[in-house]
Coordinates of C-alpha atoms in Angstrom, one line a residue:
Chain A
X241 CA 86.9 65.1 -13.0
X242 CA 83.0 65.7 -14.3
X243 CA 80.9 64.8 -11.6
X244 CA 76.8 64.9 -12.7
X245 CA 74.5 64.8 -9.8
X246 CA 70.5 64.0 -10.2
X247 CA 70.4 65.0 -13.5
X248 CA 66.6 65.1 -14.9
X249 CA 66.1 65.7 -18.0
X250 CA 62.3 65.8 -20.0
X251 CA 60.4 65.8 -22.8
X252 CA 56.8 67.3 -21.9
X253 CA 56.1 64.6 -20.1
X254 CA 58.2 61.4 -20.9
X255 CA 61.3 61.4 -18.4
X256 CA 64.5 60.6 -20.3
X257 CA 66.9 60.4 -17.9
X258 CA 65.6 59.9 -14.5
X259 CA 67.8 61.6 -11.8
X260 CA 71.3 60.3 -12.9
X261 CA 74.2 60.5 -10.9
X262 CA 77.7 59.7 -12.7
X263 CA 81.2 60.3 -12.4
X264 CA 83.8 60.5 -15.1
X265 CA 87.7 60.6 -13.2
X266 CA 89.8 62.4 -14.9
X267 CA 92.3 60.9 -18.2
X268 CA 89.4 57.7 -18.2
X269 CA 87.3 56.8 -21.0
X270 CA 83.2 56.5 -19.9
X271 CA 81.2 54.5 -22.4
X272 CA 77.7 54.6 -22.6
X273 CA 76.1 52.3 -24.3
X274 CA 72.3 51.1 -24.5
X275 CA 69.6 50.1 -26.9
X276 CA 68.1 53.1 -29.4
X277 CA 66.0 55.6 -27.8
X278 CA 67.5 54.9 -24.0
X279 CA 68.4 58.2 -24.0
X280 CA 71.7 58.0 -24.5
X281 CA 72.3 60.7 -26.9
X282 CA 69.8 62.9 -25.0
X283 CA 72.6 62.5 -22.2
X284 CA 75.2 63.3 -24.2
X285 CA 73.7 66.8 -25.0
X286 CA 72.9 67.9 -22.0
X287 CA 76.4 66.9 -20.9
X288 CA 77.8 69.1 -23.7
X289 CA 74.8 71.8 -23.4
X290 CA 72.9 71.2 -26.6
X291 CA 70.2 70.4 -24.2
X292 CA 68.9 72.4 -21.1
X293 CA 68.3 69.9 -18.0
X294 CA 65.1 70.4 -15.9
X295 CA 67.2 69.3 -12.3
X296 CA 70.7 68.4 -11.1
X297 CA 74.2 70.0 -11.4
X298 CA 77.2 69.5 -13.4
X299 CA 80.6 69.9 -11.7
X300 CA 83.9 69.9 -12.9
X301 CA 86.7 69.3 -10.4
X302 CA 83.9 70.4 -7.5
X303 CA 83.0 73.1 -9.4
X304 CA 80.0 73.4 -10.4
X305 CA 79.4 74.8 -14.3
X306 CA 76.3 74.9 -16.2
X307 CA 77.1 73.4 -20.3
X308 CA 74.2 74.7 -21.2
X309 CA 75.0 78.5 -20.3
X310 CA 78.5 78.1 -19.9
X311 CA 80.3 80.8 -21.8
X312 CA 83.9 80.8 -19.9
X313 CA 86.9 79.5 -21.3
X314 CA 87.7 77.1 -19.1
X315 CA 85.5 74.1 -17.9
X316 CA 85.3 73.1 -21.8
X317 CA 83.3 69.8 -23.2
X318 CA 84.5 69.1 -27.0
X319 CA 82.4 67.2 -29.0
X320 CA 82.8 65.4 -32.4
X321 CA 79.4 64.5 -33.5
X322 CA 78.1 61.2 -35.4
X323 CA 78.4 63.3 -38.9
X324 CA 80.8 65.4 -37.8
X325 CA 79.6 68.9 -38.6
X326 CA 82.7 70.4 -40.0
X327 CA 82.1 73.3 -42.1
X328 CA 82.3 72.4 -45.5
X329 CA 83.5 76.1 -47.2
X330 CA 86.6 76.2 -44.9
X331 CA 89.8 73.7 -45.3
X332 CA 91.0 71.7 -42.4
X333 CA 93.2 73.8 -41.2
X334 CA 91.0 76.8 -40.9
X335 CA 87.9 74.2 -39.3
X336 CA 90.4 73.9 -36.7
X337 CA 91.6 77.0 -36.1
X338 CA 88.2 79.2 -36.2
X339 CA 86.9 79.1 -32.9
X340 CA 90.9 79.3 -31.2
X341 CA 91.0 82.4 -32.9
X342 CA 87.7 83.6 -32.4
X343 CA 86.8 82.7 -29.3
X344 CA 90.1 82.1 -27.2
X345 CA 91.4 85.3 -29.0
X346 CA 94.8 83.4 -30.3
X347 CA 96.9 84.9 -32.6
X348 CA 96.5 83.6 -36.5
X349 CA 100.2 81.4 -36.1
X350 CA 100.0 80.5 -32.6
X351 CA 96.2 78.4 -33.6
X352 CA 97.6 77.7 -37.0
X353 CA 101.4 76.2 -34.8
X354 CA 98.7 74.5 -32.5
X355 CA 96.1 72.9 -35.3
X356 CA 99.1 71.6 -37.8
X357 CA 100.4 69.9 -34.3
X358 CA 97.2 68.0 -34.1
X359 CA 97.1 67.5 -37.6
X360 CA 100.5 65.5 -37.3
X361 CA 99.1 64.0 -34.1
X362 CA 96.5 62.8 -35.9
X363 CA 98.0 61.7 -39.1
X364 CA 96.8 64.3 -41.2
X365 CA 99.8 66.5 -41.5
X366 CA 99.8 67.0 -45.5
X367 CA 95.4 67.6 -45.3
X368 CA 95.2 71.5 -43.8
X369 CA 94.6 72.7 -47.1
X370 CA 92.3 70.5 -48.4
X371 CA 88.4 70.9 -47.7
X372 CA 86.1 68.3 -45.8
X373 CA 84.3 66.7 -49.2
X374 CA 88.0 65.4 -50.2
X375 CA 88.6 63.5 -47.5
X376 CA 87.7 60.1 -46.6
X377 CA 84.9 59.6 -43.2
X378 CA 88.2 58.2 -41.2
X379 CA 90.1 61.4 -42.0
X380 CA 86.6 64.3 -41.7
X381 CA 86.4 62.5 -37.9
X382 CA 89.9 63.2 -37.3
X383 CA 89.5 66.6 -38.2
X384 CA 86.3 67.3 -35.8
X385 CA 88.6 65.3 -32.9
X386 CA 91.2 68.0 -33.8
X387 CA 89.0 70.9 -34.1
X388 CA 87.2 69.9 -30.7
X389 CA 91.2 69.6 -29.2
X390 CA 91.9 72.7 -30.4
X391 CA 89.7 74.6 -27.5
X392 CA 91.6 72.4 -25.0
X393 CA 88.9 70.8 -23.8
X394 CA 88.8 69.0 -20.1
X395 CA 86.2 66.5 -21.5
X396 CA 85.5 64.9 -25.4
X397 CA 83.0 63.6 -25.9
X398 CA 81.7 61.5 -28.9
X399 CA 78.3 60.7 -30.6
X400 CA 78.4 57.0 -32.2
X401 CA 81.7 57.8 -33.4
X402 CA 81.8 54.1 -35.5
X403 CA 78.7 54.9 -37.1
X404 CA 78.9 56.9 -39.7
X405 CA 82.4 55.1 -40.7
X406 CA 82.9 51.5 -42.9
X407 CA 82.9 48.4 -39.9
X408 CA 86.6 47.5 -40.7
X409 CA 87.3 51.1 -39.2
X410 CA 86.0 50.4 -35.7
X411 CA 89.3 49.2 -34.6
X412 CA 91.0 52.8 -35.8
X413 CA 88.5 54.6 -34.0
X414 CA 89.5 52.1 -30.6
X415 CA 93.4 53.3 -31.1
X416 CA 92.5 56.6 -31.4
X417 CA 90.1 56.9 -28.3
X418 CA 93.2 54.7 -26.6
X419 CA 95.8 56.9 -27.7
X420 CA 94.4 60.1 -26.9
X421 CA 94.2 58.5 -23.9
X422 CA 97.5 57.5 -23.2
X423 CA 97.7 61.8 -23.7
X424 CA 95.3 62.1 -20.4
X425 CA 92.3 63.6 -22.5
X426 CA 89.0 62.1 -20.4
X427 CA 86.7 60.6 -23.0
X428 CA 83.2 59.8 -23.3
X429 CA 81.3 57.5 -25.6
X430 CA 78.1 57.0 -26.7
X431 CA 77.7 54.1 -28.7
X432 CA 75.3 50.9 -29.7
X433 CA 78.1 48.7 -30.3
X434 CA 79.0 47.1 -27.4
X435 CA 81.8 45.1 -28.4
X436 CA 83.3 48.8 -29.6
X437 CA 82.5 50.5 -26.0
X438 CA 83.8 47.4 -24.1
X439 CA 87.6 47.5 -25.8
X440 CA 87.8 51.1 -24.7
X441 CA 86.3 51.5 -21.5
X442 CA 87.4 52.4 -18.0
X443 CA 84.0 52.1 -16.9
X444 CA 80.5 51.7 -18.4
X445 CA 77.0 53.5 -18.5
X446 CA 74.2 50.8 -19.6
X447 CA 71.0 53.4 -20.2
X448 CA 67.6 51.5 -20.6
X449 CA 64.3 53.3 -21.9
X450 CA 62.8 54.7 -19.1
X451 CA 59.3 53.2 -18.4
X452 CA 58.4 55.3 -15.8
X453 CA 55.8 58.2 -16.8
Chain B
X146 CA 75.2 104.0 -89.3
X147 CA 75.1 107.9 -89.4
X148 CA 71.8 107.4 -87.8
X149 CA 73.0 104.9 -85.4
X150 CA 76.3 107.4 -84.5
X151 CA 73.9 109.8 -84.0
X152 CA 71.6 108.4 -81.8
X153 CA 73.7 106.3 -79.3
X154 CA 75.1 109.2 -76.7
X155 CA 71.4 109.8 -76.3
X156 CA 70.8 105.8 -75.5
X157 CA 74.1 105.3 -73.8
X158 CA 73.4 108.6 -71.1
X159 CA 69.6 106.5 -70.7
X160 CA 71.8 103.1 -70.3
X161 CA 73.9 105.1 -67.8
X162 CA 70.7 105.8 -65.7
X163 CA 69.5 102.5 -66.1
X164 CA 72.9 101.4 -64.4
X165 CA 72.7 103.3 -62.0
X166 CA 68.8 102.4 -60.9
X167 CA 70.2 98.8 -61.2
X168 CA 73.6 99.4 -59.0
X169 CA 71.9 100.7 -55.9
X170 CA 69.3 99.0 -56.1
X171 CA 71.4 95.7 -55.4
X172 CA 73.6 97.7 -53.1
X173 CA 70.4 98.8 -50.8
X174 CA 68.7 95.4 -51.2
X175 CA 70.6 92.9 -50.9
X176 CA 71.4 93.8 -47.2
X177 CA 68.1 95.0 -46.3
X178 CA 66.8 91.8 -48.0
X179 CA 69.4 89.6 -46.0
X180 CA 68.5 91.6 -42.8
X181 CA 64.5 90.9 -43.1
X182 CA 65.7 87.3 -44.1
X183 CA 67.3 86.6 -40.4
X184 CA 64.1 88.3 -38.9
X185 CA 61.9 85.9 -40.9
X186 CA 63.7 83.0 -39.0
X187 CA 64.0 84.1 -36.1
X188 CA 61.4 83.0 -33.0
X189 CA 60.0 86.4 -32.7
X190 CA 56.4 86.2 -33.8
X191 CA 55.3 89.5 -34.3
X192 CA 58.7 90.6 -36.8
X193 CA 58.1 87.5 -38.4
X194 CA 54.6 88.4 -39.3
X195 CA 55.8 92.4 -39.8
X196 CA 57.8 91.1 -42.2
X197 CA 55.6 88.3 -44.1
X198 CA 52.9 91.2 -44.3
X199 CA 55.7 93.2 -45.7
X200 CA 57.1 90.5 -48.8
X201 CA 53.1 89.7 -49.0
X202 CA 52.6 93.6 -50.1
X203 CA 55.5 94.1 -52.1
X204 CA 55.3 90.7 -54.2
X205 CA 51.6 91.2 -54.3
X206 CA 51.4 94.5 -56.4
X207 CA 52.9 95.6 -59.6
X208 CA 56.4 97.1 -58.8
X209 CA 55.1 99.6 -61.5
X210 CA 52.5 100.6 -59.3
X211 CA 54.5 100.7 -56.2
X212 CA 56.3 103.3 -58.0
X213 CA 53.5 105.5 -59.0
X214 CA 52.4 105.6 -55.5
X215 CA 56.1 106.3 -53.9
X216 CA 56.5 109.1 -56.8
X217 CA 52.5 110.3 -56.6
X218 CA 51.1 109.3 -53.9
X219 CA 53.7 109.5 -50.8
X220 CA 53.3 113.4 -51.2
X221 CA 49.6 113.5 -50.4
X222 CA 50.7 112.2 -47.4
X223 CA 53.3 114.6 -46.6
X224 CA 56.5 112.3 -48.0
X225 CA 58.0 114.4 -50.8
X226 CA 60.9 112.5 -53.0
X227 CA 62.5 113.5 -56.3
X228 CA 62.6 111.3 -59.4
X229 CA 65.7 109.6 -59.1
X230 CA 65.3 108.9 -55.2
X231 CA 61.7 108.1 -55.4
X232 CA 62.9 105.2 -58.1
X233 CA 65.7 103.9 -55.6
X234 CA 63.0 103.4 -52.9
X235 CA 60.7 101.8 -54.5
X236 CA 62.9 99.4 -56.1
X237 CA 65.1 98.6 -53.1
X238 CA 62.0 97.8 -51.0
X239 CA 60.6 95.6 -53.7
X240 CA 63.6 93.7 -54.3
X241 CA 64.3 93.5 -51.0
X242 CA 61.4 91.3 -50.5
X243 CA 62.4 88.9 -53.5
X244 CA 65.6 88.4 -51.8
X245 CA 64.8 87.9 -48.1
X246 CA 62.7 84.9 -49.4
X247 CA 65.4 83.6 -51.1
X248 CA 67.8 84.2 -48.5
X249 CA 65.4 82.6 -46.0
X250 CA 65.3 79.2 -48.0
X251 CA 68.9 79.6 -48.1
X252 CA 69.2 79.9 -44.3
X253 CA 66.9 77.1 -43.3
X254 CA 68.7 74.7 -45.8
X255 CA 71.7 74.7 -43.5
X256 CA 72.3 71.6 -41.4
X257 CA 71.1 72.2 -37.5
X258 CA 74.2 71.0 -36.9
X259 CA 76.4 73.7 -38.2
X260 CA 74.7 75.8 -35.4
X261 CA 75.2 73.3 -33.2
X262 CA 78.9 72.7 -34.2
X263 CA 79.7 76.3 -34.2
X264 CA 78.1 76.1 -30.6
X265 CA 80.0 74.0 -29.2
X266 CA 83.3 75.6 -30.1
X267 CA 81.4 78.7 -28.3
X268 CA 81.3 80.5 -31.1
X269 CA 78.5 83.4 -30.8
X270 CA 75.2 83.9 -32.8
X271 CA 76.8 86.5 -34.9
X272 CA 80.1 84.8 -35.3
X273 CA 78.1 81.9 -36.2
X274 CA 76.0 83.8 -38.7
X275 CA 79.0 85.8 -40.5
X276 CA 81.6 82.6 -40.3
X277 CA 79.5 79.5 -40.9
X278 CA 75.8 79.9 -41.8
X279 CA 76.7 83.4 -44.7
X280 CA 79.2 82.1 -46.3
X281 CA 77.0 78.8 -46.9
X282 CA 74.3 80.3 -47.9
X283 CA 75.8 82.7 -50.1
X284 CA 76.8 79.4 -52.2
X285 CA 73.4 78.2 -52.3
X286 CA 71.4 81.3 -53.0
X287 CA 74.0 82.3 -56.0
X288 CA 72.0 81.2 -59.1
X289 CA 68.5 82.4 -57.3
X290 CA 69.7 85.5 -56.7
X291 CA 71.5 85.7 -60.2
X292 CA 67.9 85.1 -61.9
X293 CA 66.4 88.1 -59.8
X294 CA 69.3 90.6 -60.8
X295 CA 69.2 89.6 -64.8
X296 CA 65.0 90.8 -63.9
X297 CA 65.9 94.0 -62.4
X298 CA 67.9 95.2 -65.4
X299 CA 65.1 95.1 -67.2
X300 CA 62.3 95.9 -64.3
X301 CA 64.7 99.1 -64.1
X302 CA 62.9 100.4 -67.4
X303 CA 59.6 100.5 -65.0
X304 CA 61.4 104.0 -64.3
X305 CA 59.9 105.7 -67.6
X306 CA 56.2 105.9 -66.0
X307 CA 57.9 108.6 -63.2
X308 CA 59.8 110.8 -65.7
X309 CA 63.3 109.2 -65.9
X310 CA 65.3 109.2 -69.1
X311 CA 66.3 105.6 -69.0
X312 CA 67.3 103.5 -71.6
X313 CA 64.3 102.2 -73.0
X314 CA 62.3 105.9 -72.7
X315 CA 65.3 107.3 -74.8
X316 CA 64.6 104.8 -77.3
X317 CA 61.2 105.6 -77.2
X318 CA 61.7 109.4 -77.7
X319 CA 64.3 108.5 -80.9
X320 CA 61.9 106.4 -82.5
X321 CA 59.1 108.7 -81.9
X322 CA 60.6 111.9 -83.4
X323 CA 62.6 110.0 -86.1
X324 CA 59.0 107.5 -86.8
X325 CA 61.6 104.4 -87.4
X326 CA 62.4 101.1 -85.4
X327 CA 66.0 101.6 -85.1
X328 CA 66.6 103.0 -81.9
X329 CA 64.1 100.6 -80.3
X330 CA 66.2 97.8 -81.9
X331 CA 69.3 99.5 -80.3
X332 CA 68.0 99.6 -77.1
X333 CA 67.6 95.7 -77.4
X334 CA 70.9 95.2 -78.4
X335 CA 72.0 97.3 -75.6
X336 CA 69.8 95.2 -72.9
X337 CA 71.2 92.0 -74.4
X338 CA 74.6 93.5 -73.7
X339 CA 74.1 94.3 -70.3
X340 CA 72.5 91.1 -69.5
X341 CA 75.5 88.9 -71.2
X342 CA 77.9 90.9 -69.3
X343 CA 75.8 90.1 -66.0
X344 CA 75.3 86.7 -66.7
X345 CA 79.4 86.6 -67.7
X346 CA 80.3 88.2 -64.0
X347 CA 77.5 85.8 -62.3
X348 CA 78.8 82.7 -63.8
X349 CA 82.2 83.8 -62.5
X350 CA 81.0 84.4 -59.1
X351 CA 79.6 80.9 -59.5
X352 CA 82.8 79.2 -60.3
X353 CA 84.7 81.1 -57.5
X354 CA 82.7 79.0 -54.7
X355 CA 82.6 76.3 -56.6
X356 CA 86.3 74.9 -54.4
X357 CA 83.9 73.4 -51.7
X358 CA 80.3 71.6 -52.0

């Protein structure tokens, strides 16, 4: 469970978030959804520590972490971003297996065993060798879901994950978020589309611009 | 051809120098240059100004007379260095200039969200730098970088005004003592080799990173 308690976050001085409290249970899928420049993205990077917050805590099953510092191998927020961000000079496979290796310290074939899994998991089983600018948007987001799996993460979350992909896609992207649920992964969304955030939600977070100074 | 037979060990011991000038100098540079490239990006004021004042100086003056005052002037100050060595120094701390610039237009065309990406996965700084952000840039900088090393095979006849039996000053002698064009017509030939095998081996270079864009 991610618990976020008074979280404050600035910009000299325009508030974006204004003392947020949220809770996020654990195997449930959060959506946050809200008009452009709510804030909703600032959340999600302080959430996953792209962002410092000015107040408030973090806690993850009662403990409390800090994203932003956070440097431990457990307590771990994936994240596949709106353009994904693979790197482009690696193939699939080894996008997915980098940070395992590097940074849980797992052998080359036990995160090579592990990515090909969520390559199959994923529908991508014949793709490890290829590199990102062969495959399709659909397929580059299911890689950065399965590199962001690959660090076992307690939370994913995603940045307008039907936004960068062609509209007929949206409903792939809604089995995928429900599937990976059905797996227990706790999910959350950002997202302007509300239809999209509504067929996948356990629960919803509406941000409005802050008009408070 | 007698003439020519007799002539080119002469020319080919001066192109053996000039390959050697040439050699180090891209092994010392090109690190030094990528080193003072990561400073120049870096938030630290003062080394980014160090180092600004530093490719300011060396782009700014004649690399010819940066060697005149390494070879004739360092010693009134105490700094004594042979020839050969004096040559190297020079050299590597001009082109080291060239190529930090490069390399820094390198390293700020890569996405903010590669860094991001490889932070997320909790990959380090230098992790990031050596996995993700290097080998990217590497790609990028090739055909800049290629242009500056077909120069230095020819900046490396800068040599002569110190002393050093290169290519071009044995030319020079032959043509000199023997009052006819031919060895200086050899030495051409002899640049035009080097440079078409140097443009060969960067054009293969080229096409090995071409498997990702």
């Amino acid at each position: 469970m991610l618990t976020l308690k008074n979280i404050t976050k600035r910009f000299g001085d325009r508030t974006i978030i204004d003392q947020l409290d949220l809770t996020v249970k654990d195997g449930e899928v959060l959506s946050i959804v809200g008009p452009s420049g709510a804030g909703k993205t600032t959340l999600l990077r302080c959430i996953t520590g792209l962002e410092k917050v000015d107040e408030g805590e973090f806690l993850i099953d009662g403990q409390p972490f800090d994203p932003y510092t956070n440097r431990t191998n457990e307590s771990v927020i994936g994240v596949v971003f709106q353009n994904f961000q693979l790197f482009p000079h690696l193939t699939v496979l080894q996008n997915i297996t980098l940070a395992p290796t590097m940074v849980l310290k797992e052998s080359e074939a036990d995160a090579q065993a592990n990515a090909q899994k969520l390559l199959e998991r994923l529908d991508l089983g014949d793709h490890g060798d290829q590199y990102p600018y062969q495959l399709s948007g659909g397929q580059q987001q299911r890689v950065a879901i399965a590199r962001a799996l690959a660090m076992k993460p307690n939370v994913l979350c995603y940045d307008e994950p039907t936004s960068a992909l062609d509209p007929n896609l949206r409903q792939e992207v809604e089995k995928l978020i429900l599937g990976l649920k059905a797996d227990g992964m706790t999910q959350i969304v950002v997202s302007h589309d509300l239809t999209f955030a509504e067929n996948i939600a356990d629960d919803m977070l509406r941000v409005e611009p802050n008009q408070s100074k | 051809m007698h003439y020519i037979l007799e002539i080119l060990p002469s020319l080919l011991s001066g192109a053996g120098l000039t390959l050697q000038v040439f050699l180090w100098t891209l092994v010392g540079s090109l690190p030094l240059g990528l080193i003072l490239s990561l400073g120049l990006i870096s938030n630290i004021k003062p080394l980014q100004w160090l180092i600004n004042f530093y490719v300011w100086l060396m782009r700014g003056t004649p690399l010819l007379l940066q060697l005149i005052v390494v070879f004739y002037g360092f010693p009134l100050i105490g700094i004594v260095f042979p020839r050969y060595e004096a040559a190297l120094f020079a050299f590597i701390l001009n082109y080291a200039a060239y190529f930090a610039e490069i390399f820094r237009g390198g390293l700020q065309s890569i996405d903010n969200g590669q860094y991001e990406s490889a932070r997320v996965l909790r990959l380090s700084y230098a992790q990031t730098i050596r996995k993700i952000v290097i080998p990217q840039v590497v790609k990028i900088v090739l055909p800049s970088v290629g242009n500056e090393v077909i120069n230095l095979i020819k900046d490396s006849s800068l040599v002569y005004v110190i002393g050093l039996g290169d290519l071009l000053r044995a030319g020079n002698v032959a043509t000199a003592r023997d009052v006819t064009l031919i060895p200086l017509l050899l030495v051409g030939v002899i640049y035009l080799v080097l440079t078409a095998v140097t443009t060969f081996v960067l054009g293969r270079v080229e096409k090995h990173y071409s498997y990702w864009k």
